[in-house]
Tab-separated table of C-alpha atoms in Angstrom:
chain	number	residue	atom	x	y	z
A	122	UNK	CA	0.320	-0.030	0.081
A	123	UNK	CA	2.862	1.924	0.782
A	124	UNK	CA	4.572	1.774	-2.413
A	125	UNK	CA	1.342	2.873	-4.090
A	126	UNK	CA	1.123	5.808	-2.092
A	127	UNK	CA	4.937	6.807	-2.948
A	128	UNK	CA	4.135	5.892	-6.627
A	129	UNK	CA	1.264	8.053	-6.513
A	130	UNK	CA	2.591	11.215	-5.099
A	131	UNK	CA	5.489	10.828	-7.655
A	132	UNK	CA	3.498	10.997	-10.806
A	133	UNK	CA	0.782	12.944	-9.480
A	134	UNK	CA	3.052	15.595	-7.598
A	135	UNK	CA	0.897	15.896	-4.263
A	136	UNK	CA	3.341	17.113	-1.861
A	137	UNK	CA	1.160	16.265	1.274
A	138	UNK	CA	0.850	12.550	0.230
A	139	UNK	CA	4.579	12.720	-0.140
A	140	UNK	CA	5.195	14.203	3.079
A	141	UNK	CA	2.657	11.747	4.974
A	142	UNK	CA	4.655	8.441	2.864
A	143	UNK	CA	7.919	10.228	3.824
A	144	UNK	CA	6.977	10.404	7.620
A	145	UNK	CA	5.604	7.179	8.053
A	146	UNK	CA	8.539	5.733	6.176
A	147	UNK	CA	10.650	7.333	8.724
A	148	UNK	CA	8.789	6.004	11.589
A	149	UNK	CA	8.783	2.724	10.051
A	150	UNK	CA	12.727	2.811	10.003
A	151	UNK	CA	13.053	3.842	13.458
A	152	UNK	CA	11.117	1.219	14.579
A	153	UNK	CA	13.311	-1.488	12.644
A	154	UNK	CA	16.493	-0.006	14.091
A	155	UNK	CA	14.848	-0.457	17.319
A	156	UNK	CA	14.171	-3.824	16.743
A	157	UNK	CA	17.074	-4.771	15.029
A	158	UNK	CA	19.090	-3.352	17.709
A	159	UNK	CA	17.447	-5.096	20.160
A	160	UNK	CA	17.862	-8.643	18.666
A	161	UNK	CA	21.600	-8.265	18.432
A	162	UNK	CA	22.161	-6.840	21.971
A	163	UNK	CA	19.677	-9.901	23.509
A	164	UNK	CA	21.132	-12.577	21.222
A	165	UNK	CA	17.967	-13.388	18.992
A	166	UNK	CA	20.255	-12.456	15.960
A	167	UNK	CA	23.007	-14.978	14.751
A	168	UNK	CA	23.595	-13.849	11.274
A	169	UNK	CA	25.886	-10.767	12.196
A	170	UNK	CA	26.199	-9.734	8.735
A	171	UNK	CA	22.506	-9.743	7.803
A	172	UNK	CA	22.234	-7.784	10.832
A	173	UNK	CA	24.539	-5.226	9.884
A	174	UNK	CA	23.550	-5.022	6.255
A	175	UNK	CA	19.835	-4.603	7.924
A	176	UNK	CA	20.880	-1.729	10.178
A	177	UNK	CA	22.971	0.634	7.295
A	178	UNK	CA	19.831	-0.001	5.001
A	179	UNK	CA	17.795	1.404	7.387
A	180	UNK	CA	20.027	4.164	8.360
A	181	UNK	CA	20.186	5.101	5.001
A	182	UNK	CA	16.453	4.847	4.451
A	183	UNK	CA	16.036	7.156	7.416
A	184	UNK	CA	18.303	9.328	5.937
A	185	UNK	CA	17.029	9.764	2.852
A	186	UNK	CA	13.271	10.189	4.108
A	187	UNK	CA	14.667	12.984	6.727
A	188	UNK	CA	16.180	14.624	3.661
A	189	UNK	CA	13.179	14.804	2.010
A	190	UNK	CA	11.025	16.333	4.754
A	191	UNK	CA	13.582	18.962	5.426
A	192	UNK	CA	13.543	19.785	1.421
A	193	UNK	CA	9.768	19.502	1.801
A	194	UNK	CA	9.719	22.286	4.831
A	195	UNK	CA	12.313	24.488	3.302
A	196	UNK	CA	10.652	24.929	0.431
A	197	UNK	CA	12.256	22.900	-2.084
A	198	UNK	CA	10.698	20.404	-4.854
């Protein structure tokens, strides 16, 4: 559902929808970072390479979503 919302925001140029998708994706990535870190600390994750890659991708996605939000509030398109 979020994928179709992001496609709709991109093709129809709806800034409010783009803002909502970026904010929701940011919250999702924050939750994933917290979950993955908890799994690594408490020993639930045994594949450390996959856990590291997952954390890296989540941080990258969080950063790009944050850049989109800051660009929106700065007035950039």
